[in-house]
Every structure is written in C-alpha cells, then in structure tokens.
Amino acid sequence: MSDKVIFIGSKSLGYHVLKTMYELNPEILDACITMDDITDSRSCLKDIKEYCAVHDICYFEMVGSCDISEIILERKPDICFVVGWYKIIPSHILNSVPKGFLGIHNSLLPAYRGQAPLVWAMIQGDKKVGFSLFSFTEEMDEGDIWAQEAVIINENVYISDVLQVFEERAVGLFKRIYLKIIDGSMHPLCQAGQISYCGKRDKDSGLIDWKKSARDVLLEIHAQSKPYPGAYTIWNDERLIIWKARKFEYKFIGIPGRVGLIMHGDIIVACGESTAIVLEDVEYGKYRGNPNKIIKSLNTKFL
C-alpha cells in the first residue's frame, strides 16, 4: 500500500515543491494545506489554488489561527512535507503521523536554529549559508537531517538573490530524494556540529546603528532587503528604508549617521571606524528611488 502524503505550505518555494511532488507521483499526494496570505507580497496563494483545482488535488485554505489539527487527524497521512509554513504544529499532531513531518529550514543545522536564520547568518557575514531538510520534533529545529545544501556567498549579495538560489536548489533536491524518502530507501542522520540559536525579527528589527562600520551596516542592508521589510533609519521622525547601498571606497572622516558629502549625485553617509556608504535606492514616505531627489543637504542627519 502506498504512503498517503500531505503538503503543507505557501510562497513560491512551497508552490514549486508542491508541483514537484505531484509530478513525481500524483497518486500518493492526498491533499494540500495552505494559508490565506494574500496580503503578503510573497504570496502564491492564487497559483497554489489554481494548480490544485486543475489537478484535482484536495485543497484546504487556512485562515486565522491556521490550526491544521482537525485535517491531519481526519485524513490520517503517513507523512507530511512542510515548506513555507510559519505556524506551530502541536506535538500531538506531530506524533499522530507515522513517518512524521519533514520541512525546510534556511540554515545548515544545527547552526542557526530558530527564526530568520538566513537573515541572521548574512548579518553575521557568513560566507557559507544553506538550508536543511529535516524531521520535525517537539523541540525547536532539533530533528534528524535528510539532506543539506550549502551555498557560498560574498558580502555584496542581496538576500533576494540567495533565496532564489535556495529555491532552485531545494526544488532540485526534492526531485532527487522525494521518492527515496517515500519508499524508505533513504534515511536521515542525527544533527552534528556546533549548535546555535537565533531570535525573532520583525519590521522594527532593522534600525541601523550608524556607529558600526560601513561593512556591518551594508551587511544589515543586504540581509534585510526585499522581500523583507528593509534596514532603515529615522529622518524627520519618519522611517527611511535603505534598499540598496554600496561602500564608499575611500577612508571617510565624519559624524556617523550624517550625510557627509554629496558628490557627482552620490549621497555619502558617514559610518563608524572612519568609513561611509553610498545610498543607491531608498524609500521615504511615498517616494522610492534615487536618494538625491529627496536628500539635498549636508545638514541631513539620520538617527
């Protein structure tokens, strides 16, 4: 008897993993559970819903608390795959599925267990990042590892580029190992290595500390750019989001957080350690674009 599989997830990666699961074996895919995230710019709700309708996949769209307990207990899957799901799955539900819940975490576990792992890794300046396919347990991100993919990055890359690479690699990974997991020919390994944890982030977490070096400020800008809320500063009591910036190539002596130089249309902001950055793309109120259209004074000082 074939295993009964349920997909639980959302966003672009979830959508493409769902398609891969169906294409590899449509008979065992019992249902798709997703969430109403239409207000999120990353939402793929319409694509997921249409795909399920076209291929006659049993479809559940969760609203509010997104408690999937009743669906899992009623449909009795043998295994669940979770991609792009941001709600806690109760322990009694985890234990009710014979082969468990498998999901993707955007770190090379056991490093960066917890929330926003890729953002934190990039802020730390890690040159090697990656993701793990692992089994869920009652404890945070402690389950056995089925597979991992590492990606080498440099300090100039933006998080959207890394996420795109992750998505391509993750879909490729599912194509290679999904059926091996289902038929039992592949087994996970215990986590091994240095354990670390990371905490929750929200739209207010990106406030820039201009006393840091230009390198550290740029790491925060790169790590929190789209699709995330962005690194920001305060100007005239309003939030100014910095979506893109680059390092000023010369030593710069100035007051951190102050526009120290306007040269050839470039807005240069002083940072700590005698360094500076050049603003390239900002958002301020209803304006989004080149900063020299709104910042025209050397007296401009950011918080």
GROMACS .gro file of N, CA, C and O in nm, residues 91-209:
model
  476
   91SER      N    1   0.237   1.920   1.927
   91SER     CA    2   0.314   1.797   1.940
   91SER      C    3   0.228   1.672   1.920
   91SER      O    4   0.276   1.573   1.864
   92HIS      N    5   0.102   1.676   1.965
   92HIS     CA    6   0.019   1.557   1.948
   92HIS      C    7  -0.012   1.531   1.801
   92HIS      O    8  -0.034   1.417   1.761
   93ILE      N    9  -0.010   1.637   1.719
   93ILE     CA   10  -0.029   1.620   1.575
   93ILE      C   11   0.099   1.567   1.511
   93ILE      O   12   0.096   1.478   1.425
   94LEU      N   13   0.214   1.619   1.555
   94LEU     CA   14   0.342   1.566   1.505
   94LEU      C   15   0.350   1.416   1.531
   94LEU      O   16   0.394   1.339   1.444
   95ASN      N   17   0.307   1.375   1.649
   95ASN     CA   18   0.318   1.234   1.687
   95ASN      C   19   0.210   1.146   1.624
   95ASN      O   20   0.220   1.023   1.630
   96SER      N   21   0.110   1.209   1.564
   96SER     CA   22   0.000   1.130   1.506
   96SER      C   23   0.031   1.079   1.366
   96SER      O   24  -0.042   0.995   1.313
   97VAL      N   25   0.137   1.129   1.303
   97VAL     CA   26   0.171   1.093   1.166
   97VAL      C   27   0.287   0.993   1.170
   97VAL      O   28   0.395   1.027   1.220
   98PRO      N   29   0.267   0.871   1.120
   98PRO     CA   30   0.366   0.763   1.137
   98PRO      C   31   0.509   0.799   1.096
   98PRO      O   32   0.604   0.771   1.168
   99LYS      N   33   0.525   0.857   0.977
   99LYS     CA   34   0.659   0.890   0.928
   99LYS      C   35   0.696   1.036   0.951
   99LYS      O   36   0.801   1.082   0.907
  100GLY      N   37   0.608   1.108   1.020
  100GLY     CA   38   0.640   1.241   1.066
  100GLY      C   39   0.621   1.353   0.967
  100GLY      O   40   0.569   1.336   0.856
  101PHE      N   41   0.668   1.469   1.009
  101PHE     CA   42   0.665   1.592   0.931
  101PHE      C   43   0.807   1.628   0.892
  101PHE      O   44   0.896   1.633   0.978
  102LEU      N   45   0.830   1.654   0.764
  102LEU     CA   46   0.961   1.698   0.715
  102LEU      C   47   0.947   1.839   0.661
  102LEU      O   48   0.848   1.871   0.593
  103GLY      N   49   1.046   1.922   0.690
  103GLY     CA   50   1.040   2.059   0.643
  103GLY      C   51   1.177   2.116   0.612
  103GLY      O   52   1.280   2.056   0.642
  104ILE      N   53   1.176   2.235   0.552
  104ILE     CA   54   1.299   2.304   0.515
  104ILE      C   55   1.326   2.418   0.612
  104ILE      O   56   1.237   2.496   0.644
  105HIS      N   57   1.449   2.424   0.659
  105HIS     CA   58   1.495   2.532   0.746
  105HIS      C   59   1.613   2.598   0.677
  105HIS      O   60   1.706   2.529   0.632
  106ASN      N   61   1.613   2.731   0.670
  106ASN     CA   62   1.715   2.802   0.593
  106ASN      C   63   1.845   2.825   0.670
  106ASN      O   64   1.894   2.937   0.686
  107SER      N   65   1.900   2.712   0.718
  107SER     CA   66   2.035   2.714   0.774
  107SER      C   67   2.094   2.575   0.763
  107SER      O   68   2.023   2.478   0.735
  108LEU      N   69   2.222   2.567   0.786
  108LEU     CA   70   2.290   2.438   0.790
  108LEU      C   71   2.285   2.388   0.934
  108LEU      O   72   2.378   2.405   1.012
  109LEU      N   73   2.172   2.330   0.969
  109LEU     CA   74   2.152   2.283   1.106
  109LEU      C   75   2.267   2.191   1.148
  109LEU      O   76   2.321   2.117   1.065
  110PRO      N   77   2.308   2.201   1.278
  110PRO     CA   78   2.239   2.264   1.390
  110PRO      C   79   2.270   2.412   1.410
  110PRO      O   80   2.234   2.469   1.514
  111ALA      N   81   2.337   2.478   1.317
  111ALA     CA   82   2.361   2.621   1.328
  111ALA      C   83   2.233   2.698   1.298
  111ALA      O   84   2.153   2.657   1.213
  112TYR      N   85   2.213   2.807   1.368
  112TYR     CA   86   2.100   2.898   1.346
  112TYR      C   87   1.965   2.828   1.357
  112TYR      O   88   1.877   2.845   1.272
  113ARG      N   89   1.948   2.749   1.461
  113ARG     CA   90   1.813   2.704   1.493
  113ARG      C   91   1.731   2.826   1.534
  113ARG      O   92   1.783   2.919   1.595
  114GLY      N   93   1.602   2.826   1.499
  114GLY     CA   94   1.519   2.938   1.540
  114GLY      C   95   1.465   3.016   1.422
  114GLY      O   96   1.443   2.962   1.314
  115GLN      N   97   1.445   3.146   1.442
  115GLN     CA   98   1.375   3.228   1.346
  115GLN      C   99   1.470   3.316   1.265
  115GLN      O  100   1.576   3.357   1.313
  116ALA      N  101   1.429   3.342   1.140
  116ALA     CA  102   1.505   3.427   1.047
  116ALA      C  103   1.651   3.384   1.035
  116ALA      O  104   1.743   3.468   1.039
  117PRO      N  105   1.679   3.255   1.017
  117PRO     CA  106   1.818   3.208   1.018
  117PRO      C  107   1.905   3.267   0.908
  117PRO      O  108   2.021   3.300   0.932
  118LEU      N  109   1.852   3.279   0.787
  118LEU     CA  110   1.934   3.332   0.678
  118LEU      C  111   1.965   3.480   0.700
  118LEU      O  112   2.077   3.525   0.673
  119VAL      N  113   1.869   3.556   0.747
  119VAL     CA  114   1.893   3.698   0.776
  119VAL      C  115   2.006   3.712   0.878
  119VAL      O  116   2.101   3.788   0.858
  120TRP      N  117   1.996   3.635   0.986
  120TRP     CA  118   2.100   3.644   1.088
  120TRP      C  119   2.237   3.600   1.035
  120TRP      O  120   2.340   3.662   1.066
  121ALA      N  121   2.239   3.494   0.954
  121ALA     CA  122   2.366   3.446   0.900
  121ALA      C  123   2.432   3.552   0.812
  121ALA      O  124   2.554   3.573   0.818
  122MET      N  125   2.351   3.621   0.732
  122MET     CA  126   2.407   3.724   0.645
  122MET      C  127   2.453   3.846   0.724
  122MET      O  128   2.555   3.908   0.692
  123ILE      N  129   2.379   3.882   0.827
  123ILE     CA  130   2.421   3.993   0.913
  123ILE      C  131   2.554   3.961   0.981
  123ILE      O  132   2.639   4.049   0.999
  124GLN      N  133   2.573   3.833   1.014
  124GLN     CA  134   2.699   3.792   1.076
  124GLN      C  135   2.815   3.788   0.977
  124GLN      O  136   2.930   3.773   1.016
  125GLY      N  137   2.783   3.800   0.849
  125GLY     CA  138   2.887   3.798   0.748
  125GLY      C  139   2.933   3.659   0.709
  125GLY      O  140   3.043   3.641   0.654
  126ASP      N  141   2.848   3.557   0.733
  126ASP     CA  142   2.884   3.420   0.696
  126ASP      C  143   2.906   3.408   0.545
  126ASP      O  144   2.825   3.459   0.467
  127LYS      N  145   3.011   3.341   0.509
  127LYS     CA  146   3.039   3.320   0.367
  127LYS      C  147   2.976   3.192   0.315
  127LYS      O  148   2.960   3.175   0.194
  128LYS      N  149   2.940   3.102   0.406
  128LYS     CA  150   2.871   2.980   0.367
  128LYS      C  151   2.736   2.975   0.439
  128LYS      O  152   2.731   2.975   0.562
  129VAL      N  153   2.630   2.971   0.362
  129VAL     CA  154   2.495   2.959   0.415
  129VAL      C  155   2.433   2.834   0.352
  129VAL      O  156   2.497   2.763   0.275
  130GLY      N  157   2.307   2.808   0.382
  130GLY     CA  158   2.245   2.692   0.322
  130GLY      C  159   2.112   2.659   0.386
  130GLY      O  160   2.058   2.737   0.466
  131PHE      N  161   2.057   2.545   0.348
  131PHE     CA  162   1.929   2.502   0.404
  131PHE      C  163   1.934   2.352   0.433
  131PHE      O  164   2.019   2.279   0.382
  132SER      N  165   1.842   2.309   0.519
  132SER     CA  166   1.835   2.170   0.562
  132SER      C  167   1.694   2.117   0.546
  132SER      O  168   1.597   2.186   0.579
  133LEU      N  169   1.682   1.995   0.498
  133LEU     CA  170   1.556   1.922   0.501
  133LEU      C  171   1.564   1.830   0.623
  133LEU      O  172   1.652   1.745   0.631
  134PHE      N  173   1.474   1.850   0.719
  134PHE     CA  174   1.486   1.780   0.846
  134PHE      C  175   1.349   1.736   0.897
  134PHE      O  176   1.245   1.782   0.850
  135SER      N  177   1.350   1.646   0.994
  135SER     CA  178   1.228   1.598   1.056
  135SER      C  179   1.191   1.686   1.175
  135SER      O  180   1.278   1.722   1.256
  136PHE      N  181   1.062   1.719   1.185
  136PHE     CA  182   1.016   1.799   1.297
  136PHE      C  183   1.011   1.715   1.424
  136PHE      O  184   0.976   1.597   1.421
  137THR      N  185   1.047   1.778   1.536
  137THR     CA  186   1.031   1.718   1.668
  137THR      C  187   0.963   1.822   1.757
  137THR      O  188   0.937   1.935   1.714
  138GLU      N  189   0.940   1.786   1.882
  138GLU     CA  190   0.877   1.880   1.974
  138GLU      C  191   0.970   1.995   2.008
  138GLU      O  192   0.925   2.103   2.044
  139GLU      N  193   1.100   1.974   1.998
  139GLU     CA  194   1.197   2.079   2.027
  139GLU      C  195   1.231   2.156   1.899
  139GLU      O  196   1.221   2.104   1.788
  140MET      N  197   1.276   2.279   1.914
  140MET     CA  198   1.297   2.368   1.801
  140MET      C  199   1.411   2.323   1.710
  140MET      O  200   1.528   2.324   1.751
  141ASP      N  201   1.377   2.282   1.588
  141ASP     CA  202   1.475   2.254   1.482
  141ASP      C  203   1.581   2.152   1.523
  141ASP      O  204   1.696   2.159   1.479
  142GLU      N  205   1.543   2.056   1.606
  142GLU     CA  206   1.640   1.958   1.656
  142GLU      C  207   1.633   1.824   1.584
  142GLU      O  208   1.711   1.733   1.614
  143GLY      N  209   1.542   1.808   1.488
  143GLY     CA  210   1.520   1.678   1.427
  143GLY      C  211   1.633   1.632   1.336
  143GLY      O  212   1.723   1.710   1.298
  144ASP      N  213   1.627   1.505   1.299
  144ASP     CA  214   1.728   1.446   1.212
  144ASP      C  215   1.729   1.511   1.074
  144ASP      O  216   1.626   1.558   1.024
  145ILE      N  217   1.846   1.508   1.011
  145ILE     CA  218   1.868   1.574   0.881
  145ILE      C  219   1.858   1.471   0.768
  145ILE      O  220   1.927   1.369   0.769
  146TRP      N  221   1.776   1.502   0.669
  146TRP     CA  222   1.766   1.418   0.549
  146TRP      C  223   1.865   1.464   0.442
  146TRP      O  224   1.921   1.382   0.370
  147ALA      N  225   1.882   1.594   0.430
  147ALA     CA  226   1.975   1.647   0.329
  147ALA      C  227   2.003   1.793   0.360
  147ALA      O  228   1.920   1.862   0.423
  148GLN      N  229   2.119   1.839   0.315
  148GLN     CA  230   2.154   1.980   0.328
  148GLN      C  231   2.219   2.028   0.199
  148GLN      O  232   2.281   1.949   0.126
  149GLU      N  233   2.204   2.156   0.172
  149GLU     CA  234   2.270   2.218   0.056
  149GLU      C  235   2.339   2.345   0.105
  149GLU      O  236   2.277   2.431   0.168
  150ALA      N  237   2.468   2.357   0.077
  150ALA     CA  238   2.544   2.476   0.114
  150ALA      C  239   2.561   2.567  -0.007
  150ALA      O  240   2.573   2.520  -0.120
  151VAL      N  241   2.561   2.697   0.018
  151VAL     CA  242   2.578   2.797  -0.087
  151VAL      C  243   2.684   2.896  -0.041
  151VAL      O  244   2.676   2.951   0.071
  152ILE      N  245   2.785   2.920  -0.123
  152ILE     CA  246   2.890   3.016  -0.092
  152ILE      C  247   2.847   3.154  -0.143
  152ILE      O  248   2.806   3.168  -0.259
  153ILE      N  249   2.853   3.254  -0.056
  153ILE     CA  250   2.811   3.389  -0.094
  153ILE      C  251   2.923   3.488  -0.061
  153ILE      O  252   3.016   3.456   0.012
  154ASN      N  253   2.910   3.609  -0.114
  154ASN     CA  254   3.002   3.716  -0.076
  154ASN      C  255   2.922   3.829  -0.010
  154ASN      O  256   2.799   3.826  -0.006
  155GLU      N  257   2.992   3.928   0.040
  155GLU     CA  258   2.927   4.032   0.118
  155GLU      C  259   2.845   4.130   0.034
  155GLU      O  260   2.772   4.213   0.088
  156ASN      N  261   2.854   4.121  -0.097
  156ASN     CA  262   2.781   4.214  -0.184
  156ASN      C  263   2.646   4.160  -0.230
  156ASN      O  264   2.571   4.230  -0.296
  157VAL      N  265   2.616   4.035  -0.196
  157VAL     CA  266   2.493   3.974  -0.245
  157VAL      C  267   2.375   4.019  -0.159
  157VAL      O  268   2.388   4.046  -0.040
  158TYR      N  269   2.259   4.032  -0.223
  158TYR     CA  270   2.137   4.066  -0.153
  158TYR      C  271   2.058   3.939  -0.124
  158TYR      O  272   2.067   3.840  -0.196
  159ILE      N  273   1.977   3.944  -0.019
  159ILE     CA  274   1.909   3.824   0.028
  159ILE      C  275   1.813   3.767  -0.076
  159ILE      O  276   1.793   3.646  -0.082
  160SER      N  277   1.755   3.851  -0.159
  160SER     CA  278   1.664   3.800  -0.263
  160SER      C  279   1.738   3.707  -0.359
  160SER      O  280   1.681   3.607  -0.406
  161ASP      N  281   1.864   3.739  -0.388
  161ASP     CA  282   1.944   3.654  -0.476
  161ASP      C  283   1.972   3.518  -0.410
  161ASP      O  284   1.968   3.414  -0.475
  162VAL      N  285   2.001   3.521  -0.280
  162VAL     CA  286   2.029   3.397  -0.208
  162VAL      C  287   1.903   3.311  -0.202
  162VAL      O  288   1.908   3.189  -0.223
  163LEU      N  289   1.789   3.373  -0.174
  163LEU     CA  290   1.664   3.298  -0.168
  163LEU      C  291   1.630   3.234  -0.301
  163LEU      O  292   1.575   3.123  -0.306
  164GLN      N  293   1.662   3.301  -0.411
  164GLN     CA  294   1.637   3.244  -0.543
  164GLN      C  295   1.723   3.119  -0.565
  164GLN      O  296   1.676   3.018  -0.616
  165VAL      N  297   1.849   3.127  -0.523
  165VAL     CA  298   1.937   3.011  -0.534
  165VAL      C  299   1.885   2.898  -0.446
  165VAL      O  300   1.881   2.781  -0.487
  166PHE      N  301   1.843   2.931  -0.323
  166PHE     CA  302   1.787   2.831  -0.233
  166PHE      C  303   1.668   2.761  -0.297
  166PHE      O  304   1.654   2.638  -0.288
  167GLU      N  305   1.580   2.839  -0.359
  167GLU     CA  306   1.461   2.780  -0.420
  167GLU      C  307   1.498   2.683  -0.531
  167GLU      O  308   1.445   2.572  -0.537
  168GLU      N  309   1.589   2.724  -0.617
  168GLU     CA  310   1.631   2.637  -0.727
  168GLU      C  311   1.696   2.508  -0.673
  168GLU      O  312   1.668   2.398  -0.722
  169ARG      N  313   1.780   2.524  -0.572
  169ARG     CA  314   1.847   2.407  -0.514
  169ARG      C  315   1.747   2.316  -0.442
  169ARG      O  316   1.758   2.193  -0.448
  170ALA      N  317   1.652   2.375  -0.370
  170ALA     CA  318   1.556   2.296  -0.294
  170ALA      C  319   1.464   2.215  -0.385
  170ALA      O  320   1.435   2.098  -0.358
  171VAL      N  321   1.420   2.275  -0.494
  171VAL     CA  322   1.337   2.202  -0.590
  171VAL      C  323   1.417   2.088  -0.651
  171VAL      O  324   1.367   1.975  -0.664
  172GLY      N  325   1.542   2.114  -0.685
  172GLY     CA  326   1.628   2.008  -0.738
  172GLY      C  327   1.649   1.897  -0.637
  172GLY      O  328   1.650   1.778  -0.673
  173LEU      N  329   1.663   1.934  -0.510
  173LEU     CA  330   1.680   1.835  -0.405
  173LEU      C  331   1.557   1.745  -0.394
  173LEU      O  332   1.568   1.623  -0.385
  174PHE      N  333   1.439   1.806  -0.396
  174PHE     CA  334   1.316   1.728  -0.389
  174PHE      C  335   1.305   1.631  -0.506
  174PHE      O  336   1.262   1.517  -0.490
  175LYS      N  337   1.344   1.676  -0.622
  175LYS     CA  338   1.338   1.588  -0.740
  175LYS      C  339   1.426   1.465  -0.722
  175LYS      O  340   1.394   1.356  -0.770
  176ARG      N  341   1.539   1.482  -0.653
  176ARG     CA  342   1.633   1.372  -0.637
  176ARG      C  343   1.595   1.276  -0.525
  176ARG      O  344   1.620   1.155  -0.536
  177ILE      N  345   1.537   1.326  -0.417
  177ILE     CA  346   1.524   1.241  -0.298
  177ILE      C  347   1.382   1.216  -0.251
  177ILE      O  348   1.361   1.130  -0.164
  178TYR      N  349   1.284   1.287  -0.304
  178TYR     CA  350   1.146   1.274  -0.255
  178TYR      C  351   1.098   1.129  -0.256
  178TYR      O  352   1.051   1.076  -0.155
  179LEU      N  353   1.111   1.063  -0.369
  179LEU     CA  354   1.062   0.925  -0.379
  179LEU      C  355   1.147   0.829  -0.295
  179LEU      O  356   1.096   0.726  -0.248
  180LYS      N  357   1.274   0.861  -0.275
  180LYS     CA  358   1.359   0.777  -0.189
  180LYS      C  359   1.313   0.784  -0.044
  180LYS      O  360   1.318   0.684   0.029
  181ILE      N  361   1.269   0.902  -0.002
  181ILE     CA  362   1.215   0.915   0.134
  181ILE      C  363   1.085   0.836   0.146
  181ILE      O  364   1.064   0.762   0.243
  182ILE      N  365   1.000   0.847   0.044
  182ILE     CA  366   0.871   0.779   0.048
  182ILE      C  367   0.887   0.626   0.050
  182ILE      O  368   0.820   0.557   0.127
  183ASP      N  369   0.979   0.572  -0.033
  183ASP     CA  370   0.990   0.426  -0.041
  183ASP      C  371   1.081   0.366   0.066
  183ASP      O  372   1.101   0.244   0.073
  184GLY      N  373   1.139   0.452   0.152
  184GLY     CA  374   1.219   0.402   0.262
  184GLY      C  375   1.361   0.368   0.228
  184GLY      O  376   1.434   0.312   0.312
  185SER      N  377   1.406   0.402   0.107
  185SER     CA  378   1.543   0.369   0.069
  185SER      C  379   1.644   0.474   0.116
  185SER      O  380   1.765   0.458   0.097
  186MET      N  381   1.594   0.582   0.177
  186MET     CA  382   1.681   0.686   0.229
  186MET      C  383   1.647   0.709   0.377
  186MET      O  384   1.531   0.701   0.417
  187HIS      N  385   1.751   0.735   0.455
  187HIS     CA  386   1.732   0.753   0.599
  187HIS      C  387   1.805   0.879   0.646
  187HIS      O  388   1.910   0.915   0.591
  188PRO      N  389   1.751   0.946   0.748
  188PRO     CA  390   1.815   1.069   0.797
  188PRO      C  391   1.930   1.041   0.892
  188PRO      O  392   1.947   0.928   0.941
  189LEU      N  393   2.007   1.145   0.918
  189LEU     CA  394   2.119   1.137   1.012
  189LEU      C  395   2.095   1.234   1.127
  189LEU      O  396   2.030   1.338   1.110
  190CYS      N  397   2.150   1.202   1.242
  190CYS     CA  398   2.141   1.293   1.357
  190CYS      C  399   2.217   1.422   1.327
  190CYS      O  400   2.318   1.421   1.255
  191GLN      N  401   2.171   1.531   1.383
  191GLN     CA  402   2.243   1.657   1.368
  191GLN      C  403   2.379   1.648   1.436
  191GLN      O  404   2.392   1.589   1.543
  192ALA      N  405   2.478   1.708   1.373
  192ALA     CA  406   2.613   1.708   1.429
  192ALA      C  407   2.679   1.841   1.398
  192ALA      O  408   2.662   1.896   1.289
  193GLY      N  409   2.753   1.893   1.494
  193GLY     CA  410   2.822   2.018   1.473
  193GLY      C  411   2.789   2.119   1.582
  193GLY      O  412   2.723   2.088   1.681
  194GLN      N  413   2.837   2.242   1.563
  194GLN     CA  414   2.819   2.348   1.661
  194GLN      C  415   2.674   2.398   1.660
  194GLN      O  416   2.623   2.440   1.557
  195ILE      N  417   2.608   2.393   1.773
  195ILE     CA  418   2.469   2.437   1.785
  195ILE      C  419   2.464   2.587   1.814
  195ILE      O  420   2.540   2.639   1.896
  196SER      N  421   2.375   2.656   1.743
  196SER     CA  422   2.348   2.797   1.775
  196SER      C  423   2.200   2.825   1.751
  196SER      O  424   2.133   2.752   1.678
  197TYR      N  425   2.152   2.931   1.813
  197TYR     CA  426   2.011   2.969   1.802
  197TYR      C  427   2.001   3.115   1.761
  197TYR      O  428   2.092   3.196   1.786
  198CYS      N  429   1.890   3.150   1.697
  198CYS     CA  430   1.867   3.290   1.661
  198CYS      C  431   1.723   3.329   1.693
  198CYS      O  432   1.632   3.246   1.692
  199GLY      N  433   1.704   3.457   1.722
  199GLY     CA  434   1.576   3.505   1.771
  199GLY      C  435   1.488   3.567   1.666
  199GLY      O  436   1.527   3.589   1.550
  200LYS      N  437   1.368   3.598   1.707
  200LYS     CA  438   1.266   3.655   1.620
  200LYS      C  439   1.306   3.794   1.570
  200LYS      O  440   1.373   3.870   1.640
  201ARG      N  441   1.265   3.824   1.447
  201ARG     CA  442   1.284   3.956   1.390
  201ARG      C  443   1.149   4.007   1.340
  201ARG      O  444   1.062   3.928   1.303
  202ASP      N  445   1.134   4.139   1.338
  202ASP     CA  446   1.014   4.199   1.280
  202ASP      C  447   1.054   4.325   1.206
  202ASP      O  448   1.174   4.352   1.188
  203LYS      N  449   0.956   4.403   1.160
  203LYS     CA  450   0.987   4.519   1.076
  203LYS      C  451   1.065   4.627   1.151
  203LYS      O  452   1.127   4.715   1.089
  204ASP      N  453   1.065   4.622   1.285
  204ASP     CA  454   1.140   4.720   1.363
  204ASP      C  455   1.282   4.674   1.396
  204ASP      O  456   1.358   4.748   1.457
  205SER      N  457   1.316   4.553   1.357
  205SER     CA  458   1.447   4.498   1.391
  205SER      C  459   1.560   4.557   1.307
  205SER      O  460   1.678   4.539   1.340
  206GLY      N  461   1.525   4.625   1.199
  206GLY     CA  462   1.627   4.669   1.104
  206GLY      C  463   1.681   4.808   1.125
  206GLY      O  464   1.743   4.866   1.033
  207LEU      N  465   1.662   4.868   1.243
  207LEU     CA  466   1.712   5.003   1.268
  207LEU      C  467   1.865   5.003   1.263
  207LEU      O  468   1.931   4.928   1.335
  208ILE      N  469   1.921   5.088   1.179
  208ILE     CA  470   2.065   5.092   1.156
  208ILE      C  471   2.137   5.166   1.268
  208ILE      O  472   2.094   5.274   1.311
  209ASP      N  473   2.245   5.108   1.316
  209ASP     CA  474   2.334   5.174   1.411
  209ASP      C  475   2.451   5.230   1.331
  209ASP      O  476   2.540   5.157   1.289
   0.00000   0.00000   0.00000
